[in-house]
XYZ file of N, CA and C in Angstrom:
732
model
N 6.246 1.561 -21.298
C 6.790 2.265 -20.140
C 5.689 2.566 -19.144
N 5.969 2.469 -17.828
C 4.945 2.734 -16.821
C 4.718 4.198 -16.544
N 5.478 5.077 -17.219
C 5.401 6.492 -16.882
C 4.016 7.052 -17.170
N 3.460 7.795 -16.200
C 2.151 8.403 -16.415
C 2.047 9.800 -15.840
N 3.105 10.287 -15.187
C 3.015 11.590 -14.537
C 4.390 12.205 -14.428
N 4.473 13.528 -14.469
C 5.740 14.227 -14.299
C 5.810 14.931 -12.958
N 4.845 14.660 -12.105
C 4.819 15.306 -10.785
C 5.953 14.770 -9.925
N 6.490 15.630 -9.063
C 7.546 15.164 -8.173
C 6.959 14.245 -7.123
N 7.786 13.318 -6.664
C 7.341 12.337 -5.684
C 7.836 12.747 -4.311
N 6.958 12.753 -3.341
C 7.356 13.046 -1.971
C 6.648 12.089 -1.048
N 7.226 11.844 0.127
C 6.659 10.906 1.087
C 6.630 11.557 2.458
N 5.535 11.367 3.180
C 5.423 11.908 4.532
C 6.218 11.034 5.483
N 7.338 11.528 5.986
C 8.167 10.788 6.914
C 8.040 11.445 8.279
N 7.526 10.724 9.250
C 7.275 11.392 10.526
C 7.934 10.719 11.715
N 8.436 9.485 11.551
C 8.987 8.834 12.723
C 9.792 7.610 12.334
N 10.434 7.004 13.300
C 11.187 5.770 13.090
C 10.502 4.638 13.829
N 10.727 3.409 13.357
C 10.051 2.267 13.961
C 10.701 1.868 15.267
N 9.962 1.111 16.066
C 10.472 0.608 17.331
C 10.260 -0.891 17.361
N 10.721 -1.519 18.423
C 10.630 -2.971 18.545
C 9.187 -3.445 18.481
N 8.945 -4.510 17.705
C 7.590 -5.043 17.551
C 7.111 -5.696 18.847
N 5.806 -5.679 19.047
C 5.197 -6.362 20.184
C 4.204 -7.382 19.668
N 3.910 -8.388 20.466
C 3.024 -9.464 20.034
C 1.568 -9.043 20.144
N 0.799 -9.519 19.191
C -0.637 -9.234 19.205
C -1.357 -10.297 18.390
N -2.458 -10.763 18.877
C -3.275 -11.708 18.121
C -4.178 -10.918 17.188
N -4.205 -11.281 15.913
C -5.036 -10.605 14.931
C -6.092 -11.576 14.430
N -7.275 -11.046 14.161
C -8.367 -11.896 13.701
C -8.175 -12.293 12.246
N -8.739 -13.452 11.858
C -8.686 -13.941 10.484
C -9.890 -13.441 9.698
N -9.713 -13.290 8.401
C -10.802 -12.899 7.538
C -11.786 -14.053 7.362
N -13.046 -13.684 7.095
C -14.077 -14.709 6.912
C -13.982 -15.340 5.528
N -14.332 -16.632 5.448
C -14.356 -17.351 4.186
C -15.765 -17.859 3.955
N -16.129 -18.064 2.674
C -17.456 -18.582 2.402
C -17.499 -20.089 2.604
N -18.658 -20.694 2.370
C -18.846 -22.100 2.690
C -17.969 -23.026 1.858
N -17.565 -22.571 0.674
C -16.757 -23.403 -0.193
C -15.261 -23.254 0.081
N -14.911 -22.426 1.047
C -13.516 -22.255 1.399
C -12.786 -21.235 0.547
N -13.497 -20.565 -0.367
C -12.880 -19.556 -1.216
C -13.055 -18.180 -0.581
N -12.094 -17.304 -0.830
C -12.226 -15.939 -0.358
C -13.415 -15.264 -1.036
N -14.020 -14.308 -0.345
C -15.105 -13.541 -0.942
C -14.577 -12.781 -2.161
N -15.442 -12.561 -3.155
C -15.043 -11.814 -4.335
C -14.975 -10.327 -4.011
N -14.122 -9.630 -4.735
C -13.957 -8.187 -4.542
C -14.899 -7.462 -5.491
N -15.771 -6.590 -4.983
C -16.708 -5.875 -5.861
C -16.009 -4.791 -6.676
N -16.549 -4.520 -7.849
C -16.125 -3.387 -8.687
C -14.631 -3.388 -9.002
N -14.125 -4.539 -9.425
C -12.725 -4.621 -9.844
C -12.627 -4.265 -11.324
N -11.700 -3.374 -11.651
C -11.459 -3.018 -13.055
C -10.109 -3.574 -13.475
N -10.101 -4.427 -14.469
C -8.884 -5.069 -14.967
C -8.134 -4.099 -15.880
N -6.850 -3.850 -15.574
C -6.036 -2.903 -16.346
C -4.903 -3.587 -17.106
N -4.943 -4.898 -17.198
C -3.927 -5.586 -17.985
C -2.995 -6.439 -17.154
N -2.291 -7.319 -17.854
C -1.362 -8.248 -17.196
C -0.011 -8.222 -17.901
N 1.053 -8.400 -17.123
C 2.395 -8.451 -17.686
C 2.772 -7.154 -18.375
N 3.472 -7.227 -19.508
C 3.924 -6.018 -20.208
C 2.776 -5.115 -20.661
N 1.563 -5.649 -20.772
C 0.409 -4.865 -21.218
C -0.312 -4.175 -20.067
N 0.161 -4.378 -18.842
C -0.503 -3.790 -17.673
C -0.361 -2.270 -17.660
N -1.454 -1.581 -17.397
C -1.429 -0.130 -17.231
C -1.099 0.174 -15.773
N -0.067 0.974 -15.565
C 0.337 1.339 -14.202
C 0.176 2.843 -14.044
N -0.651 3.245 -13.086
C -0.892 4.655 -12.830
C -1.257 4.828 -11.355
N -1.122 6.051 -10.826
C -1.485 6.262 -9.428
C -2.920 5.833 -9.154
N -3.092 5.041 -8.099
C -4.413 4.566 -7.728
C -4.694 3.137 -8.131
N -3.817 2.544 -8.959
C -4.025 1.146 -9.331
C -3.380 0.228 -8.292
N -3.707 -1.060 -8.385
C -3.119 -2.066 -7.499
C -2.436 -3.123 -8.361
N -1.183 -3.418 -8.059
C -0.453 -4.470 -8.751
C -0.556 -5.751 -7.935
N -1.050 -6.806 -8.574
C -1.286 -8.090 -7.911
C -0.204 -9.073 -8.338
N 0.507 -9.614 -7.376
C 1.637 -10.502 -7.666
C 1.166 -11.829 -8.259
N 1.973 -12.426 -9.143
C 1.658 -13.763 -9.652
C 1.967 -14.808 -8.589
N 1.446 -16.001 -8.765
C 1.664 -17.053 -7.764
C 3.119 -17.488 -7.696
N 3.894 -17.212 -8.746
C 5.289 -17.638 -8.772
C 6.273 -16.557 -8.321
N 5.765 -15.475 -7.727
C 6.648 -14.418 -7.217
C 7.173 -14.826 -5.837
N 8.515 -14.828 -5.683
C 9.100 -15.300 -4.429
C 9.935 -14.245 -3.708
N 9.883 -13.004 -4.163
C 10.554 -11.919 -3.442
C 9.967 -11.842 -2.034
N 10.809 -11.605 -1.034
C 10.370 -11.636 0.367
C 9.171 -10.721 0.612
N 9.180 -9.523 0.058
C 8.078 -8.583 0.300
C 6.983 -8.688 -0.762
N 7.343 -8.974 -1.987
C 6.359 -8.963 -3.071
C 5.559 -10.256 -3.167
N 6.030 -11.312 -2.543
C 5.334 -12.592 -2.614
C 3.919 -12.467 -2.042
N 2.929 -12.918 -2.807
C 1.518 -12.857 -2.403
C 1.143 -11.457 -1.893
N 1.479 -10.462 -2.693
C 1.218 -9.081 -2.288
C 0.279 -8.368 -3.253
N -0.405 -7.371 -2.724
C -1.210 -6.448 -3.514
C -0.653 -5.059 -3.218
N -0.055 -4.426 -4.219
C 0.675 -3.176 -4.025
C -0.112 -2.009 -4.612
N -0.519 -1.094 -3.761
C -1.259 0.097 -4.170
C -0.265 1.163 -4.630
N -0.329 1.554 -5.905
C 0.587 2.568 -6.434
C 0.083 3.955 -6.028
N 0.872 4.613 -5.181
C 0.407 5.894 -4.637
C 1.179 7.103 -5.151
N 2.311 6.879 -5.829
C 3.096 8.022 -6.304
C 3.942 7.617 -7.508
N 3.961 8.489 -8.515
C 4.797 8.298 -9.694
C 5.331 9.662 -10.105
N 6.613 9.727 -10.435
C 7.179 10.997 -10.871
C 8.666 11.055 -10.644
N 9.240 12.218 -10.899
C 10.675 12.397 -10.724
C 10.991 12.575 -9.246
N 11.963 11.822 -8.786
C 12.365 11.876 -7.385
C 13.002 13.214 -7.085
N 12.701 13.744 -5.914
C 13.282 15.012 -5.503
C 14.793 14.869 -5.374
N 15.524 15.876 -5.848
C 16.984 15.828 -5.838
C 17.515 15.820 -4.417
N 18.488 14.947 -4.164
C 19.128 14.848 -2.859
C 20.007 16.073 -2.644
N 19.859 16.704 -1.477
C 20.649 17.912 -1.190
C 22.134 17.610 -1.154
N 22.494 16.351 -0.877
C 23.910 15.988 -0.818
C 24.504 15.753 -2.203
N 23.644 15.524 -3.198
C 24.117 15.299 -4.570
C 23.265 16.127 -5.534
N 23.362 17.469 -5.427
C 22.493 18.351 -6.227
C 22.712 18.241 -7.728
N 23.863 17.744 -8.182
C 24.153 17.659 -9.605
C 23.619 16.377 -10.229
N 23.151 15.449 -9.400
C 22.645 14.183 -9.917
C 21.274 14.381 -10.556
N 21.113 13.862 -11.775
C 19.838 14.023 -12.492
C 18.731 13.272 -11.763
N 17.556 13.887 -11.604
C 16.447 13.208 -10.918
C 16.010 11.975 -11.691
N 15.601 10.945 -10.959
C 15.198 9.688 -11.553
C 13.686 9.534 -11.471
N 13.076 9.016 -12.531
C 11.639 8.760 -12.497
C 11.402 7.470 -11.718
N 10.554 7.546 -10.700
C 10.331 6.388 -9.844
C 8.844 6.145 -9.631
N 8.552 4.938 -9.218
C 7.185 4.502 -8.931
C 7.172 3.967 -7.506
N 6.259 4.428 -6.690
C 6.177 3.975 -5.301
C 4.807 3.383 -5.009
N 4.827 2.342 -4.181
C 3.579 1.677 -3.831
C 3.598 1.162 -2.404
N 2.433 0.767 -1.910
C 2.272 0.288 -0.543
C 1.582 -1.072 -0.566
N 2.174 -2.049 0.109
C 1.550 -3.360 0.233
C 0.379 -3.216 1.199
N -0.840 -3.474 0.720
C -2.026 -3.149 1.515
C -2.367 -4.199 2.557
N -1.757 -5.403 2.452
C -2.155 -6.486 3.363
C -0.968 -7.119 4.086
N -0.084 -6.259 4.600
C 1.058 -6.745 5.389
C 1.020 -6.053 6.759
N 0.144 -6.521 7.660
C -0.013 -5.860 8.967
C 1.164 -6.106 9.894
N 1.358 -5.185 10.809
C 2.357 -5.359 11.868
C 1.618 -5.460 13.202
N 2.263 -5.976 14.226
C 1.597 -6.128 15.527
C 1.763 -4.921 16.455
N 2.038 -3.742 15.895
C 2.169 -2.587 16.778
C 1.383 -1.408 16.234
N 1.026 -0.496 17.124
C 0.173 0.632 16.777
C 0.994 1.875 16.452
N 0.301 2.868 15.901
C 0.942 4.141 15.597
C 1.445 4.804 16.877
N 0.684 4.702 17.953
C 1.093 5.297 19.230
C 2.347 4.635 19.775
N 2.449 3.316 19.635
C 3.643 2.604 20.104
C 4.867 3.013 19.303
N 4.668 3.299 18.046
C 5.775 3.703 17.192
C 6.205 5.136 17.483
N 5.287 5.925 18.023
C 5.568 7.332 18.296
C 5.361 7.626 19.777
N 5.983 6.831 20.608
C 5.765 6.923 22.046
C 6.242 8.237 22.653
N 7.038 9.001 21.905
C 7.501 10.293 22.413
C 6.648 11.455 21.915
N 5.585 11.144 21.201
C 4.713 12.188 20.658
C 3.351 12.115 21.348
N 3.103 12.951 22.346
C 1.840 12.892 23.108
C 0.611 13.186 22.254
N 0.768 13.971 21.175
C -0.364 14.274 20.313
C -0.926 13.005 19.688
N -0.043 12.108 19.313
C -0.461 10.848 18.706
C -0.909 9.857 19.773
N -0.171 9.770 20.867
C -0.478 8.811 21.930
C -1.881 9.037 22.493
N -2.272 10.297 22.648
C -3.564 10.631 23.243
C -4.684 10.779 22.209
N -4.401 10.423 20.967
C -5.381 10.569 19.891
C -5.961 9.207 19.521
N -7.256 9.122 19.224
C -7.846 7.837 18.810
C -7.122 7.208 17.623
N -6.549 8.035 16.740
C -5.826 7.515 15.587
C -4.585 6.733 16.006
N -4.055 7.052 17.185
C -2.861 6.365 17.673
C -3.086 4.893 17.948
N -4.349 4.478 18.090
C -4.647 3.076 18.359
C -4.683 2.229 17.084
N -4.560 2.879 15.939
C -4.591 2.163 14.663
C -3.317 1.341 14.486
N -3.473 0.143 13.946
C -2.309 -0.707 13.704
C -1.624 -0.312 12.404
N -0.310 -0.375 12.423
C 0.491 -0.032 11.255
C 0.605 -1.208 10.303
N 0.707 -0.895 9.027
C 0.978 -1.883 7.994
C 2.363 -1.608 7.427
N 3.054 -2.677 7.016
C 4.367 -2.493 6.408
C 4.189 -2.353 4.904
N 4.485 -1.165 4.399
C 4.252 -0.886 2.994
C 5.284 -1.450 2.046
N 6.483 -1.760 2.559
C 7.540 -2.284 1.702
C 8.873 -2.266 2.411
N 9.941 -2.284 1.618
C 11.283 -2.388 2.189
C 12.120 -1.133 1.972
N 11.525 -0.043 1.526
C 12.234 1.222 1.336
C 11.591 2.290 2.218
N 12.344 3.423 2.412
C 11.730 4.547 3.102
C 12.291 4.912 4.447
N 13.298 4.183 4.949
C 13.935 4.523 6.226
C 12.934 4.606 7.368
N 11.961 3.701 7.363
C 10.972 3.589 8.438
C 10.094 4.824 8.593
N 9.914 5.588 7.518
C 8.976 6.700 7.547
C 7.550 6.180 7.470
N 6.588 6.986 7.925
C 5.187 6.571 7.961
C 4.359 7.381 6.968
N 3.513 6.690 6.218
C 2.652 7.307 5.212
C 1.201 7.076 5.619
N 0.387 8.117 5.524
C -1.016 8.023 5.901
C -1.899 8.032 4.657
N -2.804 7.056 4.572
C -3.826 7.024 3.530
C -5.195 7.145 4.185
N -6.146 7.736 3.458
C -7.504 7.862 3.992
C -8.454 8.161 2.837
N -9.746 8.239 3.141
C -10.747 8.509 2.115
C -11.520 9.793 2.392
N -10.906 10.708 3.142
C -11.582 11.926 3.585
C -11.028 13.138 2.843
N -11.787 13.657 1.874
C -11.305 14.808 1.103
C -11.368 16.107 1.883
N -11.911 16.062 3.095
C -11.984 17.266 3.925
C -10.749 17.431 4.808
N -9.864 16.447 4.824
C -8.646 16.534 5.632
C -7.668 17.491 4.968
N -7.323 18.546 5.668
C -6.418 19.553 5.119
C -5.037 18.959 4.894
N -4.491 19.199 3.713
C -3.157 18.703 3.389
C -3.153 17.367 2.676
N -4.312 16.718 2.559
C -4.378 15.437 1.869
C -4.328 15.626 0.358
N -3.703 14.679 -0.335
C -3.580 14.735 -1.789
C -4.249 13.510 -2.404
N -5.086 13.720 -3.396
C -5.779 12.621 -4.057
C -4.780 11.731 -4.784
N -4.979 10.415 -4.682
C -4.141 9.450 -5.393
C -4.921 8.991 -6.627
N -4.640 9.609 -7.762
C -5.360 9.291 -8.982
C -6.853 9.474 -8.799
N -7.621 8.544 -9.361
C -9.079 8.571 -9.229
C -9.566 7.459 -8.303
N -8.702 7.034 -7.390
C -8.999 5.886 -6.531
C -9.954 6.190 -5.391
N -10.150 7.473 -5.080
C -10.930 7.836 -3.904
C -10.107 7.812 -2.634
N -8.811 7.522 -2.782
C -7.885 7.491 -1.645
C -7.059 8.770 -1.650
N -6.789 9.288 -0.447
C -5.964 10.473 -0.290
C -4.733 10.130 0.537
N -3.638 10.818 0.268
C -2.396 10.607 1.016
C -2.018 11.860 1.775
N -1.550 11.674 3.023
C -1.046 12.801 3.800
C -2.126 13.539 4.569
N -1.727 14.694 5.104
C -2.643 15.491 5.913
C -2.659 15.056 7.363
N -1.479 14.753 7.900
C -1.383 14.245 9.278
C -2.026 15.188 10.292
N -1.704 16.468 10.201
C -2.224 17.421 11.184
C -3.743 17.467 11.138
N -4.298 17.563 9.929
C -5.744 17.609 9.785
C -6.410 16.329 10.246
N -5.770 15.192 9.964
C -6.325 13.900 10.369
C -6.367 13.776 11.884
N -5.281 14.164 12.544
C -5.231 14.086 14.008
C -6.272 15.015 14.632
N -6.441 16.199 14.048
C -7.425 17.148 14.579
C -8.840 16.603 14.450
N -9.173 16.036 13.290
C -10.520 15.521 13.079
C -10.808 14.317 13.968
N -9.806 13.449 14.135
C -10.003 12.269 14.988
C -10.128 12.670 16.453
N -9.346 13.668 16.867
C -9.399 14.131 18.256
C -10.746 14.764 18.571
N -11.332 15.438 17.583
C -12.630 16.101 17.788
C -13.805 15.147 17.626
N -13.513 13.915 17.220
C -14.580 12.946 17.004
C -15.363 13.189 15.730
N -14.830 14.038 14.851
C -15.513 14.369 13.602
C -15.444 13.205 12.617
N -14.345 12.460 12.666
C -14.096 11.410 11.681
C -13.842 10.075 12.358
N -14.345 9.007 11.760
C -14.098 7.647 12.234
C -12.681 7.240 11.850
N -11.918 6.724 12.799
C -10.530 6.363 12.532
C -10.411 5.206 11.547
N -11.496 4.469 11.327
C -11.445 3.354 10.388
C -11.184 3.818 8.957
N -11.373 5.102 8.696
C -11.114 5.619 7.356
C -9.663 5.981 7.130
N -8.804 5.741 8.124
C -7.383 6.064 8.010
C -6.554 4.791 8.121
N -5.457 4.749 7.391
C -4.580 3.577 7.424
C -3.135 4.055 7.304
N -2.310 3.676 8.258
C -0.912 4.132 8.291
C 0.029 3.000 7.901
N 1.033 3.350 7.102
C 2.040 2.399 6.631
C 3.430 2.908 6.978
N 4.332 2.000 7.366
C 5.717 2.434 7.434
C 6.475 1.746 6.315
N 7.311 2.559 5.646
C 8.067 2.145 4.467
C 7.153 1.945 3.252
N 7.764 1.730 2.120
C 7.035 1.590 0.868
C 7.876 0.776 -0.116
N 7.271 0.381 -1.217
C 7.991 -0.266 -2.316
C 8.409 0.828 -3.296
N 9.549 0.658 -3.918
C 10.012 1.653 -4.881
C 10.644 0.972 -6.081
N 10.299 1.463 -7.275
C 10.836 0.915 -8.514
C 11.273 2.051 -9.434
N 12.376 1.839 -10.145
C 12.677 2.708 -11.275
C 11.817 2.219 -12.437
N 11.784 2.980 -13.511
C 11.017 2.540 -14.680
C 11.498 1.180 -15.173
N 12.823 1.015 -15.236
C 13.369 -0.247 -15.740
C 13.049 -1.403 -14.806
N 13.140 -1.155 -13.497
C 12.830 -2.210 -12.531
C 11.380 -2.657 -12.645
N 10.480 -1.691 -12.825
C 9.068 -2.045 -12.944
C 8.804 -2.785 -14.258
N 9.434 -2.340 -15.331
C 9.271 -3.025 -16.611
C 9.769 -4.463 -16.521
N 10.911 -4.663 -15.850
C 11.447 -6.019 -15.684
C 10.482 -6.878 -14.868
N 9.867 -6.264 -13.840
C 8.920 -6.991 -12.995
C 7.709 -7.432 -13.818
N 7.185 -6.518 -14.621
C 6.007 -6.825 -15.428
C 6.322 -7.817 -16.543
N 7.558 -7.804 -17.009
C 7.955 -8.715 -18.087
C 8.126 -10.151 -17.607
N 8.310 -10.331 -16.295
C 8.522 -11.685 -15.767
C 7.211 -12.462 -15.830
N 7.232 -13.588 -16.516
C 6.038 -14.397 -16.709
C 6.405 -15.867 -16.690
N 5.550 -16.666 -16.067
C 5.782 -18.103 -16.001
C 4.437 -18.829 -16.078
N 4.344 -19.742 -17.025
C 3.115 -20.528 -17.224
C 1.885 -19.631 -17.400
N 2.074 -18.493 -18.081
C 0.964 -17.590 -18.346
C 0.568 -16.704 -17.188
N 1.275 -16.796 -16.078
C 0.962 -15.999 -14.888
C 1.964 -14.862 -14.764
N 1.475 -13.653 -14.521
C 2.344 -12.479 -14.410
C 1.670 -11.442 -13.518
N 2.403 -10.376 -13.214
C 1.836 -9.287 -12.428
C 0.636 -8.686 -13.167
N -0.406 -8.379 -12.406
C -1.652 -7.878 -12.970
C -2.003 -6.540 -12.338
N -2.523 -5.627 -13.154
C -2.925 -4.311 -12.663
C -4.449 -4.216 -12.624
N -4.973 -3.723 -11.506
C -6.420 -3.556 -11.347
C -6.706 -2.247 -10.628
N -7.959 -1.843 -10.667
C -8.439 -0.746 -9.838
C -9.571 -1.264 -8.968
N -9.564 -0.875 -7.709
C -10.576 -1.318 -6.754
C -11.056 -0.117 -5.950
N -12.082 -0.316 -5.132
C -12.622 0.754 -4.314
C -11.701 1.139 -3.169
N -11.845 2.372 -2.699
C -11.006 2.872 -1.609
C -11.155 2.028 -0.344
N -12.369 1.505 -0.094
C -12.587 0.720 1.118
C -11.752 -0.551 1.126
N -11.451 -1.073 -0.050
C -10.607 -2.272 -0.147
C -9.166 -1.930 0.240
N -8.662 -0.830 -0.249
C -7.299 -0.388 0.061
C -7.151 -0.095 1.550
N -8.165 0.537 2.131
C -8.072 1.026 3.506
C -8.553 0.030 4.551
N -8.930 -1.160 4.139
C -9.407 -2.176 5.087
C -8.352 -2.399 6.179
N -8.691 -2.153 7.455
C -7.703 -2.277 8.543
C -7.542 -3.702 9.059
N -8.343 -4.636 8.563
C -8.351 -5.991 9.115
C -7.622 -7.024 8.257
N -6.970 -6.574 7.189
C -6.251 -7.541 6.358
C -5.144 -8.239 7.130
N -5.040 -9.542 6.952
C -3.869 -10.291 7.391
C -2.976 -10.490 6.174
N -1.778 -10.998 6.386
C -0.800 -11.125 5.309
C -1.364 -11.966 4.149
N -1.422 -11.365 2.984
C -1.859 -12.058 1.790
C -3.357 -12.109 1.565
N -4.163 -11.585 2.471
C -5.627 -11.648 2.334
C -6.127 -10.919 1.088
N -5.677 -9.669 0.912
C -6.122 -8.882 -0.244
C -5.659 -9.546 -1.537
N -4.446 -10.060 -1.529
C -3.901 -10.754 -2.706
C -4.771 -11.949 -3.076
N -5.140 -12.771 -2.096
C -5.944 -13.952 -2.389
C -7.323 -13.583 -2.937
N -7.931 -12.578 -2.343
C -9.260 -12.186 -2.801
C -9.217 -11.610 -4.216
N -8.195 -10.834 -4.514
C -8.071 -10.282 -5.861
C -7.774 -11.380 -6.876
N -6.908 -12.315 -6.528
C -6.586 -13.419 -7.436
C -7.833 -14.258 -7.719
N -8.614 -14.522 -6.690
C -9.825 -15.310 -6.867
C -10.846 -14.556 -7.714
N -10.950 -13.245 -7.489
C -11.877 -12.434 -8.268
C -11.480 -12.401 -9.743
N -10.184 -12.232 -10.017
C -9.710 -12.220 -11.395
C -9.949 -13.565 -12.081
N -9.808 -14.629 -11.303
C -10.086 -15.968 -11.848
C -11.547 -16.072 -12.242
N -12.438 -15.565 -11.394
C -13.863 -15.626 -11.688
C -14.242 -14.714 -12.860
N -13.441 -13.680 -13.093
C -13.675 -12.759 -14.206
C -13.146 -13.321 -15.527
N -12.385 -14.418 -15.435
C -11.784 -15.051 -16.626
C -10.850 -14.107 -17.370
N -10.030 -13.407 -16.617
C -9.041 -12.512 -17.256
C -7.631 -12.907 -16.804
């Protein structure tokens, strides 16, 4: 079972998405042999049914995964626990769920464009940050990740060095020039699994390839320059070189 925490799960929902705009994004660098650079300090946590899933880990999709969002994805698990009871169905038993964010699915629009009616964001350096699409759940809510433990309201995600939330504190620090905006990364929507759904995902295996769990540095999760599938390719190549 993937269960590792009894904490309630909550998500920072601050706005709704708007129409996408076009933008040219730069490509990641490759070495002379055409292979992606290796990822430093990767900790292997298992593959398939033996994979350890806990807050702060990254689930790396197998090459045979064809789900529209999960295909060639690296999913950062940021929350595990019992879902907060819906006010409309107070008698319904809370469900244990696992939530994650696809770290390398960029969108062509900024946080300011998504929140064009919020002058605090529009006039803030953080508003120029590009949004990433975290998954297909969440009603277009936005989640903030960062590596700054001084941001008021931020919550540590396991032992990953990544923090979630603290919008007010983040905007204040960026506005004052205290913090570099490169340490913040905003996502709209997220991936969500029940325990059974995650177990079924991990159980799926073909030709020895299956979902793999790893731990990586916070800078890898928060990299603002990922293009679609970049983090996935680098992690897959690194795991290949590790012979695991």
